[in-house]
């Protein structure tokens, strides 16, 4: 049975709804979430509530933890800090409790997979996994066949053949083979940064994993951000996907 992995929603409800509708239209029933429900966007409460209703696993991202003061936001830039302060003030106490229940990392025996926001190695450091070499360090820090991550907002897939040691990277699609292990960054639903403004997520089938792109009403999210006074640069970047 295929399943979907979504990440980095960042309070962009319109993008999240478009992605969940796309998943539903493909008759995919299981959705896993790898962190950053909130931060940057205009609808933190609605996103937390919809994720809770829709996903089998809920992972904490650095923005989620920053919003509930579980991790420092000192290294955030001014825009991210502005948005996270607004988010903390806007979240209901029920949704703060929901975020407190998000896991730093969680495995699924059924999927033979680990789900984590940043990296399987020291996940609470929020390091970025951007390259083949970053991935090779991290393969030693989980046991499952698959590891799904988010955080950089840029899809990347790295596989290692456990027999030959051959390493393959891709950004869109990979065959899944019994003798190989995989780290897959599924990209971002709510704030893509790979110069493609469409929402991104991953579909995993028995023998393939692929990144899917979904158009959504960017102007709607931008108008909502404007109405709650979020920084112009955060509003602007959505239409360029960076
Ligand atoms: Zn993020």
PDB file of C-alpha atoms and ligand atoms in Angstrom:
ATOM      1  CA  UNK A   1       0.000   0.000   0.000  1.00  0.00           C
ATOM      2  CA  UNK A   2       1.391   3.428  -0.898  1.00  0.00           C
ATOM      3  CA  UNK A   3       1.819   6.092   1.766  1.00  0.00           C
ATOM      4  CA  UNK A   4       2.659   9.797   1.806  1.00  0.00           C
ATOM      5  CA  UNK A   5       5.232  11.780   3.787  1.00  0.00           C
ATOM      6  CA  UNK A   6       4.721  15.514   4.277  1.00  0.00           C
ATOM      7  CA  UNK A   7       6.933  18.096   5.996  1.00  0.00           C
ATOM      8  CA  UNK A   8       7.454  21.780   6.754  1.00  0.00           C
ATOM      9  CA  UNK A   9       3.876  23.007   6.547  1.00  0.00           C
ATOM     10  CA  UNK A  10       4.756  26.270   8.313  1.00  0.00           C
ATOM     11  CA  UNK A  11       1.183  27.342   9.046  1.00  0.00           C
ATOM     12  CA  UNK A  12       0.296  27.417   5.350  1.00  0.00           C
ATOM     13  CA  UNK A  13      -3.205  25.931   5.548  1.00  0.00           C
ATOM     14  CA  UNK A  14      -4.060  26.477   1.879  1.00  0.00           C
ATOM     15  CA  UNK A  15      -0.984  24.501   0.803  1.00  0.00           C
ATOM     16  CA  UNK A  16      -1.671  21.759   3.362  1.00  0.00           C
ATOM     17  CA  UNK A  17      -5.282  21.389   2.235  1.00  0.00           C
ATOM     18  CA  UNK A  18      -4.194  21.165  -1.418  1.00  0.00           C
ATOM     19  CA  UNK A  19      -1.649  18.444  -0.600  1.00  0.00           C
ATOM     20  CA  UNK A  20      -4.083  16.411   1.508  1.00  0.00           C
ATOM     21  CA  UNK A  21      -6.654  16.655  -1.286  1.00  0.00           C
ATOM     22  CA  UNK A  22      -4.058  15.410  -3.785  1.00  0.00           C
ATOM     23  CA  UNK A  23      -3.185  12.508  -1.458  1.00  0.00           C
ATOM     24  CA  UNK A  24      -6.860  11.641  -1.054  1.00  0.00           C
ATOM     25  CA  UNK A  25      -7.441  11.755  -4.816  1.00  0.00           C
ATOM     26  CA  UNK A  26      -4.794   9.017  -5.169  1.00  0.00           C
ATOM     27  CA  UNK A  27      -6.600   6.866  -2.564  1.00  0.00           C
ATOM     28  CA  UNK A  28      -3.558   7.004  -0.252  1.00  0.00           C
ATOM     29  CA  UNK A  29      -4.718   6.504   3.320  1.00  0.00           C
ATOM     30  CA  UNK A  30      -1.557   6.777   5.422  1.00  0.00           C
ATOM     31  CA  UNK A  31       0.211  10.111   5.867  1.00  0.00           C
ATOM     32  CA  UNK A  32       3.326  10.707   7.978  1.00  0.00           C
ATOM     33  CA  UNK A  33       4.507  14.184   9.009  1.00  0.00           C
ATOM     34  CA  UNK A  34       8.171  15.054   9.629  1.00  0.00           C
ATOM     35  CA  UNK A  35       7.931  18.385  11.421  1.00  0.00           C
ATOM     36  CA  UNK A  36       7.506  22.172  11.333  1.00  0.00           C
ATOM     37  CA  UNK A  37       3.736  22.459  11.496  1.00  0.00           C
ATOM     38  CA  UNK A  38       4.090  26.137  12.423  1.00  0.00           C
ATOM     39  CA  UNK A  39       6.279  29.217  11.912  1.00  0.00           C
ATOM     40  CA  UNK A  40       6.322  31.695   8.966  1.00  0.00           C
ATOM     41  CA  UNK A  41       2.648  31.354   7.917  1.00  0.00           C
ATOM     42  CA  UNK A  42      -0.766  32.663   8.972  1.00  0.00           C
ATOM     43  CA  UNK A  43      -2.702  29.580  10.218  1.00  0.00           C
ATOM     44  CA  UNK A  44      -0.832  27.764  13.009  1.00  0.00           C
ATOM     45  CA  UNK A  45      -3.885  26.499  14.906  1.00  0.00           C
ATOM     46  CA  UNK A  46      -5.714  25.183  11.851  1.00  0.00           C
ATOM     47  CA  UNK A  47      -2.562  23.431  10.607  1.00  0.00           C
ATOM     48  CA  UNK A  48      -1.875  21.694  13.937  1.00  0.00           C
ATOM     49  CA  UNK A  49      -5.504  20.555  14.116  1.00  0.00           C
ATOM     50  CA  UNK A  50      -5.600  19.283  10.524  1.00  0.00           C
ATOM     51  CA  UNK A  51      -2.251  17.480  10.878  1.00  0.00           C
ATOM     52  CA  UNK A  52      -3.442  15.788  14.048  1.00  0.00           C
ATOM     53  CA  UNK A  53      -6.544  14.571  12.232  1.00  0.00           C
ATOM     54  CA  UNK A  54      -4.682  13.435   9.092  1.00  0.00           C
ATOM     55  CA  UNK A  55      -1.312  11.949  10.101  1.00  0.00           C
ATOM     56  CA  UNK A  56      -0.216   8.648  11.657  1.00  0.00           C
ATOM     57  CA  UNK A  57       3.004  10.093  13.061  1.00  0.00           C
ATOM     58  CA  UNK A  58       3.650  13.710  14.152  1.00  0.00           C
ATOM     59  CA  UNK A  59       7.284  14.795  14.419  1.00  0.00           C
ATOM     60  CA  UNK A  60       8.528  18.041  15.996  1.00  0.00           C
ATOM     61  CA  UNK A  61      10.501  20.545  13.915  1.00  0.00           C
ATOM     62  CA  UNK A  62      12.709  23.338  15.218  1.00  0.00           C
ATOM     63  CA  UNK A  63       9.962  25.922  14.617  1.00  0.00           C
ATOM     64  CA  UNK A  64       7.433  23.785  16.492  1.00  0.00           C
ATOM     65  CA  UNK A  65       9.754  23.522  19.462  1.00  0.00           C
ATOM     66  CA  UNK A  66      10.723  27.206  19.265  1.00  0.00           C
ATOM     67  CA  UNK A  67       7.014  28.148  19.336  1.00  0.00           C
ATOM     68  CA  UNK A  68       6.552  26.299  22.645  1.00  0.00           C
ATOM     69  CA  UNK A  69       9.952  27.304  24.062  1.00  0.00           C
ATOM     70  CA  UNK A  70      11.388  23.777  23.940  1.00  0.00           C
ATOM     71  CA  UNK A  71      14.361  24.987  21.894  1.00  0.00           C
ATOM     72  CA  UNK A  72      16.074  28.338  21.505  1.00  0.00           C
ATOM     73  CA  UNK A  73      15.103  30.676  18.671  1.00  0.00           C
ATOM     74  CA  UNK A  74      18.278  32.745  19.187  1.00  0.00           C
ATOM     75  CA  UNK A  75      19.729  31.676  15.845  1.00  0.00           C
ATOM     76  CA  UNK A  76      16.543  32.533  13.901  1.00  0.00           C
ATOM     77  CA  UNK A  77      16.804  35.530  11.562  1.00  0.00           C
ATOM     78  CA  UNK A  78      14.630  38.590  12.310  1.00  0.00           C
ATOM     79  CA  UNK A  79      11.791  37.477  10.030  1.00  0.00           C
ATOM     80  CA  UNK A  80      11.630  33.954  11.446  1.00  0.00           C
ATOM     81  CA  UNK A  81      11.801  35.359  14.970  1.00  0.00           C
ATOM     82  CA  UNK A  82       8.971  37.810  14.281  1.00  0.00           C
ATOM     83  CA  UNK A  83       6.853  34.957  12.896  1.00  0.00           C
ATOM     84  CA  UNK A  84       7.616  32.583  15.773  1.00  0.00           C
ATOM     85  CA  UNK A  85       6.759  35.221  18.404  1.00  0.00           C
ATOM     86  CA  UNK A  86       3.465  35.864  16.598  1.00  0.00           C
ATOM     87  CA  UNK A  87       2.887  32.089  16.410  1.00  0.00           C
ATOM     88  CA  UNK A  88       3.466  31.590  20.149  1.00  0.00           C
ATOM     89  CA  UNK A  89       0.982  34.384  20.896  1.00  0.00           C
ATOM     90  CA  UNK A  90      -1.570  32.938  18.453  1.00  0.00           C
ATOM     91  CA  UNK A  91      -1.506  29.228  19.394  1.00  0.00           C
ATOM     92  CA  UNK A  92      -4.286  28.047  21.679  1.00  0.00           C
ATOM     93  CA  UNK A  93      -3.318  26.200  24.851  1.00  0.00           C
ATOM     94  CA  UNK A  94      -4.828  23.010  23.359  1.00  0.00           C
ATOM     95  CA  UNK A  95      -2.584  23.254  20.314  1.00  0.00           C
ATOM     96  CA  UNK A  96       0.480  24.048  22.436  1.00  0.00           C
ATOM     97  CA  UNK A  97      -0.249  20.757  24.232  1.00  0.00           C
ATOM     98  CA  UNK A  98      -0.567  19.016  20.855  1.00  0.00           C
ATOM     99  CA  UNK A  99       2.865  20.315  19.814  1.00  0.00           C
ATOM    100  CA  UNK A 100       4.323  19.231  23.154  1.00  0.00           C
ATOM    101  CA  UNK A 101       3.249  15.708  22.175  1.00  0.00           C
ATOM    102  CA  UNK A 102       5.077  15.797  18.817  1.00  0.00           C
ATOM    103  CA  UNK A 103       8.024  13.353  18.849  1.00  0.00           C
ATOM    104  CA  UNK A 104      11.643  14.289  18.122  1.00  0.00           C
ATOM    105  CA  UNK A 105      11.962  11.073  16.155  1.00  0.00           C
ATOM    106  CA  UNK A 106       9.779   8.028  15.669  1.00  0.00           C
ATOM    107  CA  UNK A 107      10.096   4.765  13.797  1.00  0.00           C
ATOM    108  CA  UNK A 108       7.472   2.635  12.079  1.00  0.00           C
ATOM    109  CA  UNK A 109       8.074  -1.129  12.038  1.00  0.00           C
ATOM    110  CA  UNK A 110       5.350  -1.487   9.412  1.00  0.00           C
ATOM    111  CA  UNK A 111       7.268   0.839   7.032  1.00  0.00           C
ATOM    112  CA  UNK A 112      10.766  -0.161   8.190  1.00  0.00           C
ATOM    113  CA  UNK A 113      11.309   3.596   8.410  1.00  0.00           C
ATOM    114  CA  UNK A 114      12.490   6.323  10.757  1.00  0.00           C
ATOM    115  CA  UNK A 115      10.868   9.758  10.720  1.00  0.00           C
ATOM    116  CA  UNK A 116      12.810  12.785  12.020  1.00  0.00           C
ATOM    117  CA  UNK A 117      12.822  16.506  11.175  1.00  0.00           C
ATOM    118  CA  UNK A 118      16.520  17.358  10.782  1.00  0.00           C
ATOM    119  CA  UNK A 119      18.934  14.396  11.002  1.00  0.00           C
ATOM    120  CA  UNK A 120      18.973  10.967  12.682  1.00  0.00           C
ATOM    121  CA  UNK A 121      22.346  11.942  14.198  1.00  0.00           C
ATOM    122  CA  UNK A 122      21.742  14.371  17.080  1.00  0.00           C
ATOM    123  CA  UNK A 123      18.246  15.409  15.902  1.00  0.00           C
ATOM    124  CA  UNK A 124      17.965  18.118  18.570  1.00  0.00           C
ATOM    125  CA  UNK A 125      20.921  19.982  17.011  1.00  0.00           C
ATOM    126  CA  UNK A 126      18.762  20.762  13.941  1.00  0.00           C
ATOM    127  CA  UNK A 127      21.642  20.218  11.504  1.00  0.00           C
ATOM    128  CA  UNK A 128      20.945  20.423   7.773  1.00  0.00           C
ATOM    129  CA  UNK A 129      21.389  17.381   5.549  1.00  0.00           C
ATOM    130  CA  UNK A 130      22.164  18.912   2.165  1.00  0.00           C
ATOM    131  CA  UNK A 131      24.579  16.575   0.406  1.00  0.00           C
ATOM    132  CA  UNK A 132      25.656  13.022  -0.252  1.00  0.00           C
ATOM    133  CA  UNK A 133      28.389  13.358   2.369  1.00  0.00           C
ATOM    134  CA  UNK A 134      25.950  14.651   4.999  1.00  0.00           C
ATOM    135  CA  UNK A 135      23.772  11.618   4.255  1.00  0.00           C
ATOM    136  CA  UNK A 136      26.661   9.134   4.504  1.00  0.00           C
ATOM    137  CA  UNK A 137      27.421  10.326   8.063  1.00  0.00           C
ATOM    138  CA  UNK A 138      23.783   9.844   9.019  1.00  0.00           C
ATOM    139  CA  UNK A 139      23.265   6.312   7.661  1.00  0.00           C
ATOM    140  CA  UNK A 140      25.223   5.074  10.690  1.00  0.00           C
ATOM    141  CA  UNK A 141      22.699   6.628  13.053  1.00  0.00           C
ATOM    142  CA  UNK A 142      19.555   4.652  12.211  1.00  0.00           C
ATOM    143  CA  UNK A 143      18.795   0.996  11.612  1.00  0.00           C
ATOM    144  CA  UNK A 144      15.714   1.056   9.424  1.00  0.00           C
ATOM    145  CA  UNK A 145      15.817   0.763   5.640  1.00  0.00           C
ATOM    146  CA  UNK A 146      14.319   4.211   5.137  1.00  0.00           C
ATOM    147  CA  UNK A 147      14.737   7.540   6.886  1.00  0.00           C
ATOM    148  CA  UNK A 148      12.440  10.450   6.029  1.00  0.00           C
ATOM    149  CA  UNK A 149      13.427  14.009   6.912  1.00  0.00           C
ATOM    150  CA  UNK A 150      12.510  17.635   6.179  1.00  0.00           C
ATOM    151  CA  UNK A 151      14.056  20.886   7.505  1.00  0.00           C
ATOM    152  CA  UNK A 152      15.987  22.213   4.473  1.00  0.00           C
ATOM    153  CA  UNK A 153      12.795  22.608   2.374  1.00  0.00           C
ATOM    154  CA  UNK A 154      14.700  21.084  -0.552  1.00  0.00           C
ATOM    155  CA  UNK A 155      13.972  17.516  -1.709  1.00  0.00           C
ATOM    156  CA  UNK A 156      16.955  15.165  -1.865  1.00  0.00           C
ATOM    157  CA  UNK A 157      17.226  11.377  -1.965  1.00  0.00           C
ATOM    158  CA  UNK A 158      20.375   9.400  -1.191  1.00  0.00           C
ATOM    159  CA  UNK A 159      20.614   5.619  -1.378  1.00  0.00           C
ATOM    160  CA  UNK A 160      23.390   3.200  -0.428  1.00  0.00           C
ATOM    161  CA  UNK A 161      23.555  -0.321  -1.796  1.00  0.00           C
ATOM    162  CA  UNK A 162      24.455  -2.428   1.252  1.00  0.00           C
ATOM    163  CA  UNK A 163      26.164  -5.074  -0.904  1.00  0.00           C
ATOM    164  CA  UNK A 164      28.214  -2.982  -3.343  1.00  0.00           C
ATOM    165  CA  UNK A 165      28.401   0.273  -1.381  1.00  0.00           C
ATOM    166  CA  UNK A 166      27.242   2.188  -4.445  1.00  0.00           C
ATOM    167  CA  UNK A 167      25.693   5.573  -3.602  1.00  0.00           C
ATOM    168  CA  UNK A 168      23.006   7.200  -5.749  1.00  0.00           C
ATOM    169  CA  UNK A 169      21.426  10.640  -5.324  1.00  0.00           C
ATOM    170  CA  UNK A 170      18.342  12.132  -6.934  1.00  0.00           C
ATOM    171  CA  UNK A 171      15.849  14.919  -6.320  1.00  0.00           C
ATOM    172  CA  UNK A 172      12.660  13.495  -7.774  1.00  0.00           C
ATOM    173  CA  UNK A 173      12.388   9.723  -7.936  1.00  0.00           C
ATOM    174  CA  UNK A 174      14.140   6.504  -6.913  1.00  0.00           C
ATOM    175  CA  UNK A 175      13.612   2.776  -7.211  1.00  0.00           C
ATOM    176  CA  UNK A 176      13.358   1.066  -3.821  1.00  0.00           C
ATOM    177  CA  UNK A 177      15.507  -2.061  -3.667  1.00  0.00           C
ATOM    178  CA  UNK A 178      15.688  -4.704  -0.932  1.00  0.00           C
ATOM    179  CA  UNK A 179      19.456  -4.416  -0.517  1.00  0.00           C
ATOM    180  CA  UNK A 180      19.588  -0.621  -0.344  1.00  0.00           C
ATOM    181  CA  UNK A 181      18.981   1.946   2.380  1.00  0.00           C
ATOM    182  CA  UNK A 182      17.603   5.435   1.840  1.00  0.00           C
ATOM    183  CA  UNK A 183      17.533   8.940   3.305  1.00  0.00           C
ATOM    184  CA  UNK A 184      14.781  11.026   1.740  1.00  0.00           C
ATOM    185  CA  UNK A 185      14.136  14.724   2.289  1.00  0.00           C
ATOM    186  CA  UNK A 186      10.533  15.151   1.188  1.00  0.00           C
ATOM    187  CA  UNK A 187      10.727  18.928   0.604  1.00  0.00           C
ATOM    188  CA  UNK A 188       8.273  21.467   2.020  1.00  0.00           C
ATOM    189  CA  UNK A 189       4.498  21.793   1.734  1.00  0.00           C
ATOM    190  CA  UNK A 190       4.239  25.365   2.967  1.00  0.00           C
ATOM    191  CA  UNK A 191       7.462  27.128   1.983  1.00  0.00           C
ATOM    192  CA  UNK A 192       9.465  25.340  -0.780  1.00  0.00           C
ATOM    193  CA  UNK A 193      13.012  26.663  -1.294  1.00  0.00           C
ATOM    194  CA  UNK A 194      14.080  24.861  -4.463  1.00  0.00           C
ATOM    195  CA  UNK A 195      12.862  27.601  -6.812  1.00  0.00           C
ATOM    196  CA  UNK A 196       9.591  25.749  -7.438  1.00  0.00           C
ATOM    197  CA  UNK A 197       6.767  27.457  -5.516  1.00  0.00           C
ATOM    198  CA  UNK A 198       4.444  24.448  -5.710  1.00  0.00           C
ATOM    199  CA  UNK A 199       3.927  22.432  -2.522  1.00  0.00           C
ATOM    200  CA  UNK A 200       6.128  19.315  -2.321  1.00  0.00           C
ATOM    201  CA  UNK A 201       5.628  15.935  -0.644  1.00  0.00           C
ATOM    202  CA  UNK A 202       6.665  12.294  -1.145  1.00  0.00           C
ATOM    203  CA  UNK A 203       4.693   9.240  -2.217  1.00  0.00           C
ATOM    204  CA  UNK A 204       6.194   5.872  -1.322  1.00  0.00           C
ATOM    205  CA  UNK A 205       5.093   2.788  -3.247  1.00  0.00           C
ATOM    206  CA  UNK A 206       6.336  -0.781  -2.829  1.00  0.00           C
ATOM    207  CA  UNK A 207       9.205  -0.216  -5.240  1.00  0.00           C
ATOM    208  CA  UNK A 208       9.508   3.555  -5.781  1.00  0.00           C
ATOM    209  CA  UNK A 209       9.651   6.836  -3.912  1.00  0.00           C
ATOM    210  CA  UNK A 210       8.862  10.072  -5.708  1.00  0.00           C
ATOM    211  CA  UNK A 211       8.425  13.761  -4.974  1.00  0.00           C
ATOM    212  CA  UNK A 212       5.078  15.148  -6.096  1.00  0.00           C
ATOM    213  CA  UNK A 213       4.377  18.860  -6.667  1.00  0.00           C
ATOM    214  CA  UNK A 214       0.972  20.418  -6.065  1.00  0.00           C
ATOM    215  CA  UNK A 215      -0.232  23.874  -7.099  1.00  0.00           C
ATOM    216  CA  UNK A 216      -2.122  25.855  -4.478  1.00  0.00           C
ATOM    217  CA  UNK A 217      -3.571  29.350  -4.140  1.00  0.00           C
ATOM    218  CA  UNK A 218      -0.395  31.195  -3.090  1.00  0.00           C
ATOM    219  CA  UNK A 219      -2.173  34.579  -3.220  1.00  0.00           C
ATOM    220  CA  UNK A 220      -4.659  33.422  -0.602  1.00  0.00           C
ATOM    221  CA  UNK A 221      -1.899  32.514   1.852  1.00  0.00           C
ATOM    222  CA  UNK A 222      -0.093  35.787   1.070  1.00  0.00           C
ATOM    223  CA  UNK A 223      -3.261  37.837   1.717  1.00  0.00           C
ATOM    224  CA  UNK A 224      -3.775  36.073   5.054  1.00  0.00           C
ATOM    225  CA  UNK A 225      -0.152  36.723   6.036  1.00  0.00           C
ATOM    226  CA  UNK A 226      -0.570  40.379   5.152  1.00  0.00           C
ATOM    227  CA  UNK A 227      -3.748  40.674   7.211  1.00  0.00           C
ATOM    228  CA  UNK A 228      -1.972  39.457  10.362  1.00  0.00           C
ATOM    229  CA  UNK A 229       1.101  41.623   9.729  1.00  0.00           C
ATOM    230  CA  UNK A 230       3.728  38.969   8.985  1.00  0.00           C
ATOM    231  CA  UNK A 231       6.969  40.255   7.372  1.00  0.00           C
ATOM    232  CA  UNK A 232       6.828  41.218   3.677  1.00  0.00           C
ATOM    233  CA  UNK A 233       9.841  39.093   2.725  1.00  0.00           C
ATOM    234  CA  UNK A 234       8.154  35.963   4.076  1.00  0.00           C
ATOM    235  CA  UNK A 235       5.056  36.815   2.038  1.00  0.00           C
ATOM    236  CA  UNK A 236       7.041  37.539  -1.104  1.00  0.00           C
ATOM    237  CA  UNK A 237       9.220  34.419  -1.100  1.00  0.00           C
ATOM    238  CA  UNK A 238       6.263  32.043  -1.429  1.00  0.00           C
ATOM    239  CA  UNK A 239       5.638  32.945  -5.051  1.00  0.00           C
ATOM    240  CA  UNK A 240       9.270  32.290  -5.999  1.00  0.00           C
ATOM    241  CA  UNK A 241       9.816  29.138  -3.959  1.00  0.00           C
ATOM    242  CA  UNK A 242      12.937  30.149  -2.101  1.00  0.00           C
TER     243      UNK A 242
HETATM  244 ZN1  LIG B   1      11.038  24.217   8.191  1.00  0.00          ZN
END
